[in-house]
XYZ file of C-alpha atoms in Angstrom:
437
model
C 115.013 193.866 5.707
C 115.952 193.447 9.346
C 118.450 190.732 10.039
C 116.750 187.540 11.264
C 117.260 186.725 14.898
C 120.102 184.286 15.462
C 118.956 181.161 17.234
C 120.723 180.120 20.417
C 123.177 177.240 20.603
C 120.990 175.436 23.107
C 118.014 175.564 20.756
C 120.212 174.163 17.997
C 120.814 171.076 20.077
C 117.207 170.768 21.213
C 115.770 170.869 17.703
C 117.751 167.925 16.384
C 120.041 169.965 14.215
C 122.395 168.570 11.597
C 125.625 170.000 10.206
C 124.134 170.839 6.851
C 120.802 170.892 5.102
C 119.890 167.963 2.913
C 117.949 168.074 -0.319
C 114.434 169.466 -0.463
C 113.069 165.918 -0.853
C 114.018 165.160 2.772
C 110.826 164.954 4.837
C 112.433 163.945 8.120
C 112.165 167.552 9.267
C 109.146 169.834 9.052
C 110.854 173.216 9.258
C 114.162 174.909 9.786
C 114.792 177.575 12.390
C 117.964 179.338 11.444
C 120.384 176.508 10.694
C 118.491 173.980 12.781
C 115.852 171.426 11.860
C 112.747 170.462 13.744
C 112.003 166.777 13.445
C 108.796 165.998 11.534
C 107.844 163.714 14.415
C 107.069 166.748 16.589
C 104.699 168.074 13.920
C 103.003 164.671 13.516
C 102.712 164.342 17.304
C 100.940 167.729 17.508
C 98.677 166.754 14.623
C 97.808 163.370 16.120
C 97.196 164.722 19.627
C 94.797 167.411 18.422
C 93.078 164.978 16.074
C 92.343 162.609 18.957
C 91.046 165.469 21.091
C 88.749 166.845 18.401
C 87.346 163.428 17.508
C 86.591 162.822 21.183
C 84.786 166.171 21.374
C 82.796 165.334 18.232
C 81.658 162.095 19.822
C 80.658 163.527 23.191
C 79.127 166.734 21.874
C 77.515 165.526 18.641
C 77.593 161.716 18.776
C 79.839 161.562 15.700
C 81.685 158.233 15.392
C 82.880 158.411 11.781
C 83.079 160.754 8.790
C 85.256 163.073 10.866
C 86.748 164.654 7.765
C 83.298 165.800 6.668
C 83.120 167.999 9.781
C 84.311 171.537 10.435
C 86.214 172.934 13.404
C 86.354 176.683 14.007
C 84.840 177.220 10.564
C 87.541 175.194 8.795
C 87.428 171.779 7.157
C 88.717 169.197 9.641
C 91.905 168.399 7.708
C 92.700 172.071 7.131
C 92.150 172.860 10.804
C 94.479 170.054 11.908
C 97.234 171.032 9.472
C 97.082 174.664 10.571
C 97.008 173.683 14.241
C 99.988 171.334 13.974
C 102.062 173.889 12.076
C 101.298 176.676 14.563
C 101.963 174.390 17.535
C 105.316 173.355 16.093
C 106.337 176.957 15.408
C 105.361 177.845 18.961
C 107.407 174.916 20.240
C 110.463 176.374 18.510
C 109.767 179.829 19.952
C 109.285 178.455 23.469
C 112.579 176.565 23.418
C 114.372 179.600 22.028
C 112.967 182.040 24.616
C 113.461 179.548 27.450
C 117.150 179.249 26.687
C 117.556 182.959 25.973
C 116.337 183.703 29.504
C 118.695 181.113 30.959
C 115.895 179.009 32.426
C 116.284 175.309 33.191
C 113.993 172.404 33.927
C 114.412 170.889 37.369
C 115.669 167.359 37.928
C 112.171 166.517 39.114
C 110.676 167.801 35.864
C 113.122 165.786 33.764
C 112.425 162.641 35.778
C 108.681 163.136 35.382
C 109.060 163.537 31.607
C 111.311 160.468 31.334
C 108.907 158.379 33.416
C 106.014 159.495 31.219
C 107.942 158.621 28.053
C 108.897 155.227 29.423
C 105.292 154.415 30.316
C 103.973 155.722 26.994
C 106.498 153.795 24.959
C 105.759 150.555 26.749
C 102.107 150.783 25.759
C 102.099 152.853 22.551
C 105.649 152.995 21.253
C 104.950 150.710 18.321
C 101.959 152.833 17.320
C 103.923 156.097 17.462
C 106.691 154.609 15.362
C 104.122 153.447 12.785
C 103.103 157.097 12.493
C 106.702 158.245 12.016
C 107.060 159.637 15.543
C 110.261 158.727 17.377
C 110.684 158.419 21.117
C 112.988 161.447 21.023
C 110.319 163.538 19.267
C 107.760 162.795 21.965
C 110.321 163.626 24.642
C 111.106 166.952 22.987
C 107.391 167.755 22.666
C 106.793 167.059 26.367
C 109.829 169.100 27.357
C 108.498 171.934 25.205
C 105.159 171.805 27.026
C 106.903 172.010 30.383
C 109.099 174.879 29.184
C 105.957 176.711 28.151
C 104.547 176.360 31.671
C 107.793 177.597 33.169
C 107.857 180.608 30.851
C 104.310 181.510 31.867
C 105.332 181.393 35.534
C 108.479 183.374 34.765
C 106.290 186.295 33.742
C 103.139 186.031 35.854
C 103.680 183.847 38.934
C 104.752 185.247 42.289
C 108.104 186.990 41.854
C 107.724 187.030 38.066
C 108.517 189.931 35.755
C 104.827 190.824 35.474
C 103.480 189.084 38.575
C 99.767 189.406 39.338
C 99.047 190.839 42.779
C 96.447 189.442 45.162
C 94.390 192.620 44.792
C 94.397 192.304 40.986
C 93.203 188.721 41.208
C 90.407 189.560 43.630
C 89.251 192.382 41.358
C 89.243 189.981 38.408
C 86.986 187.639 40.350
C 84.616 190.445 41.327
C 84.394 191.648 37.720
C 83.955 188.279 35.993
C 82.752 185.516 38.298
C 79.259 184.471 39.335
C 78.446 182.574 42.511
C 75.214 180.590 42.667
C 73.317 177.499 43.814
C 70.617 175.612 41.974
C 67.980 172.910 42.146
C 66.650 171.277 38.995
C 63.614 169.187 38.110
C 64.248 167.319 34.869
C 61.718 167.520 32.058
C 60.333 164.378 30.460
C 60.450 164.230 26.684
C 57.889 162.372 24.608
C 59.237 159.330 22.772
C 58.743 159.031 19.027
C 56.994 156.043 17.500
C 55.848 155.025 14.063
C 52.313 154.762 15.450
C 50.615 158.134 15.813
C 48.478 156.861 18.715
C 51.578 155.752 20.615
C 53.179 159.134 19.964
C 50.067 160.953 21.208
C 50.019 158.785 24.333
C 53.689 159.461 24.973
C 53.160 163.188 24.521
C 50.268 163.202 26.993
C 52.355 161.251 29.489
C 55.308 163.627 29.088
C 53.061 166.672 29.476
C 51.596 165.251 32.681
C 55.048 164.458 34.062
C 56.283 167.953 33.240
C 53.285 169.572 34.887
C 54.051 167.554 38.008
C 57.745 168.537 37.870
C 56.898 172.215 37.424
C 54.408 172.086 40.295
C 57.034 170.494 42.532
C 59.557 173.153 41.484
C 57.053 175.877 42.367
C 56.406 174.182 45.717
C 60.102 174.325 46.591
C 60.375 177.854 45.222
C 57.680 178.948 47.658
C 59.675 177.416 50.512
C 62.763 179.311 49.355
C 61.154 182.751 49.453
C 63.005 185.004 51.883
C 65.778 182.414 52.353
C 69.352 183.734 52.137
C 72.042 182.275 49.889
C 73.724 180.556 52.836
C 70.465 179.154 54.214
C 69.444 177.855 50.780
C 71.447 174.733 51.699
C 68.485 173.792 53.882
C 66.205 173.842 50.825
C 68.719 171.720 48.901
C 68.812 169.186 51.751
C 65.031 168.976 51.687
C 65.114 168.587 47.918
C 67.651 165.740 48.179
C 65.405 164.013 50.716
C 62.484 164.365 48.310
C 64.517 162.875 45.430
C 65.678 159.934 47.565
C 62.147 159.263 48.791
C 60.671 159.448 45.288
C 63.314 157.139 43.907
C 62.690 154.578 46.657
C 58.933 154.792 46.093
C 59.271 154.404 42.334
C 61.634 151.441 42.731
C 59.171 149.784 45.096
C 56.335 150.347 42.646
C 58.417 148.883 39.832
C 59.145 145.778 41.917
C 55.461 145.329 42.739
C 54.544 145.709 39.076
C 57.160 143.144 38.028
C 55.811 140.713 40.640
C 52.249 141.269 39.481
C 53.234 140.678 35.868
C 54.988 137.430 36.827
C 51.985 136.130 38.817
C 49.637 136.784 35.935
C 51.861 135.239 33.280
C 49.229 132.600 32.500
C 46.493 135.183 32.078
C 45.372 136.696 28.811
C 47.713 138.733 26.585
C 45.642 141.808 27.427
C 46.384 141.480 31.177
C 50.094 141.024 30.441
C 50.037 144.108 28.266
C 48.551 146.187 31.066
C 51.219 145.010 33.490
C 54.010 145.857 31.046
C 52.494 149.272 30.467
C 52.412 150.012 34.189
C 56.001 148.862 34.643
C 57.174 150.957 31.708
C 55.499 154.037 33.155
C 57.121 153.468 36.517
C 60.532 153.020 34.921
C 60.064 156.300 33.113
C 59.249 158.066 36.367
C 62.294 156.508 38.011
C 64.509 157.771 35.207
C 63.139 161.260 35.777
C 63.940 160.973 39.460
C 67.486 159.873 38.725
C 67.865 162.805 36.372
C 66.807 165.172 39.137
C 69.317 163.620 41.494
C 72.070 163.679 38.921
C 71.484 167.323 38.120
C 71.774 168.329 41.747
C 74.732 166.040 42.390
C 76.447 167.622 39.427
C 76.065 171.019 41.005
C 77.748 169.737 44.115
C 80.530 167.780 42.449
C 81.362 170.535 39.990
C 81.469 173.198 42.673
C 84.823 174.673 43.571
C 85.668 173.530 47.047
C 88.349 175.014 49.224
C 88.011 172.223 51.781
C 90.211 169.124 51.580
C 88.072 166.102 50.750
C 89.981 164.077 53.340
C 88.933 166.478 56.108
C 86.257 165.389 58.557
C 84.782 168.892 58.419
C 81.840 169.316 56.013
C 82.496 171.401 52.921
C 80.681 174.732 53.388
C 80.701 175.295 49.620
C 79.543 171.848 48.481
C 76.295 173.142 46.966
C 77.562 176.218 45.162
C 79.322 177.013 41.930
C 81.840 179.719 41.066
C 81.835 180.348 37.306
C 83.795 182.719 35.083
C 80.954 184.197 33.060
C 82.927 187.255 31.971
C 85.463 185.159 30.048
C 82.808 183.356 27.981
C 82.558 184.141 24.281
C 79.247 184.356 22.430
C 79.212 180.673 21.462
C 79.781 179.625 25.076
C 77.059 181.939 26.298
C 74.693 180.297 23.849
C 75.067 176.879 25.532
C 72.703 175.535 28.196
C 75.134 176.460 30.956
C 75.855 179.847 29.416
C 72.163 180.704 29.357
C 71.805 179.732 33.011
C 74.723 181.998 33.888
C 73.189 184.833 31.880
C 70.045 184.450 33.983
C 72.089 184.458 37.186
C 74.046 187.537 36.103
C 70.846 189.599 35.984
C 69.513 188.402 39.337
C 69.682 190.092 42.722
C 71.600 188.309 45.454
C 69.762 186.197 48.043
C 66.576 185.952 45.946
C 65.445 182.472 44.849
C 64.302 182.700 41.227
C 62.496 180.358 38.841
C 64.120 179.504 35.524
C 63.297 177.054 32.750
C 64.962 175.661 29.626
C 64.375 172.668 27.350
C 65.930 170.294 29.871
C 64.540 171.215 33.264
C 62.733 173.554 35.646
C 65.173 175.310 37.972
C 65.416 177.295 41.158
C 68.463 179.576 41.083
C 69.869 181.754 43.830
C 72.775 184.150 43.457
C 75.428 184.743 46.110
C 77.676 187.733 46.726
C 81.029 187.002 45.085
C 82.764 189.476 47.394
C 81.967 187.318 50.415
C 84.290 184.643 49.047
C 86.637 186.345 46.566
C 89.776 186.605 48.740
C 89.574 183.021 49.963
C 88.787 181.666 46.509
C 91.641 183.616 44.910
C 94.029 182.000 47.365
C 92.676 178.465 46.910
C 92.477 178.604 43.098
C 95.439 180.891 42.471
C 97.055 178.970 39.591
C 93.803 178.321 37.734
C 92.684 181.931 37.970
C 96.127 183.165 36.952
C 95.876 181.165 33.729
C 92.412 182.557 33.056
C 93.692 186.088 33.562
C 96.902 185.895 31.575
C 96.617 183.133 28.963
C 95.595 185.523 26.176
C 98.354 187.965 27.071
C 100.930 185.173 27.158
C 99.705 183.926 23.782
C 100.409 187.364 22.299
C 103.955 187.192 23.632
C 104.375 183.739 22.152
C 103.093 184.852 18.756
C 105.572 187.737 18.760
C 108.414 185.324 19.565
C 107.435 183.156 16.601
C 107.435 186.167 14.295
C 111.004 187.023 15.265
C 112.406 183.612 14.339
C 113.802 182.729 10.924
C 111.376 179.861 10.222
C 111.245 178.116 6.862
C 108.588 175.436 6.438
C 109.416 172.222 4.569
C 106.281 171.908 2.465
C 107.331 168.466 1.257
C 106.867 167.178 4.809
C 103.574 169.020 5.267
C 102.206 167.383 2.119
C 103.459 163.973 3.180
C 102.117 163.953 6.731
C 98.574 165.131 6.091
C 95.847 164.592 8.700
C 94.185 161.998 6.454
C 97.434 160.041 6.159
C 97.922 160.171 9.931
C 94.332 159.052 10.495
C 94.555 156.214 7.968
C 97.767 154.944 9.562
C 96.097 155.015 12.961
C 93.076 153.097 11.641
C 95.306 150.563 9.894
C 97.443 150.030 13.001
C 94.559 149.419 15.393
C 92.693 147.288 12.856
C 95.790 145.136 12.364
C 96.430 144.729 16.079
C 92.779 144.045 16.827
C 92.776 141.120 14.432
C 96.197 139.796 15.374
């Protein structure tokens, strides 16, 4: 068997080493790397951070507010996923520190100050909570330093002047091969509300169908206006669409106000008259919601677009209405999302041709732009982001190989003690206690 790689002296200090190993019942460390120990607090910190992230995603994507441990992530039970993630992240932390010191790299004074300031702020607000979880201030500091070292290692290989630096031409080619450039207008669909009364449900369905027919007709009206319009000139169609949305919203709001006034004036009339007024107001509110949805959809396209113009500049942003998206990097699950399906449609379109598209949420007009008309400029403006997209997988392979070369021995006693469920229960207990105190 090949001799295990000897860990550097600097790593020994960074990983909270001790002169000798204690008994196997010691759970203050989660693993040894050579003769050094990695504090269990770093493992718990990784576990807790990922747990919080995944629970947030469950809430926003699926509306899940409890029973987290009944869920699966990446095909694994939630607790198993978190344990595996925390262990891998901690092993990678050890490998990063080792490689960083092996290459003779150092963090700048500015980096150290930023980390210390972050720790100070975090500990003022959450120090007591971290300590209740078994995470020391030093462990959090080491974890943050490890994250910064990881960034520096990435730049050491791939940034300008790096060992495997990416050229401007390579980046532009990556954009041409993977990115899509497009603009869109959307007309939100109205969905029928459910009700215990079948007649109410039928009425709601009829109302939704009528609203959707109107939305589709309006989409087709704008699509006709967009025929023969170039990608650049499509901004004119978007401006007209925004004017339409603003006008419709104002009209609907006015109608709602009139209906409210009418209902108030007839408050002494029969219940039947009041019912009619409420029905009219409800219908108007529904229309207004649809209008807001249209506006939001288009505003999203603008706000999510990648701008190369400083927002503080008085010059208008020439790219405010367009999106640049990395479709080539999407996996199958991402391509199966609403956005992924839109991008799939765009990928098969010809440039400068306004095209109708529809999904469960809206009726769309899509128009595709030529990525090559903007690739060089975009590569310059978004250099760091694109670099990460290009090289993250390759860097991960390097990192995995560094882990494999280290003499890592896991302390299973600590793994069994600091399970995701234990960490979660401590978190729940802490916040419940402080909420009631």
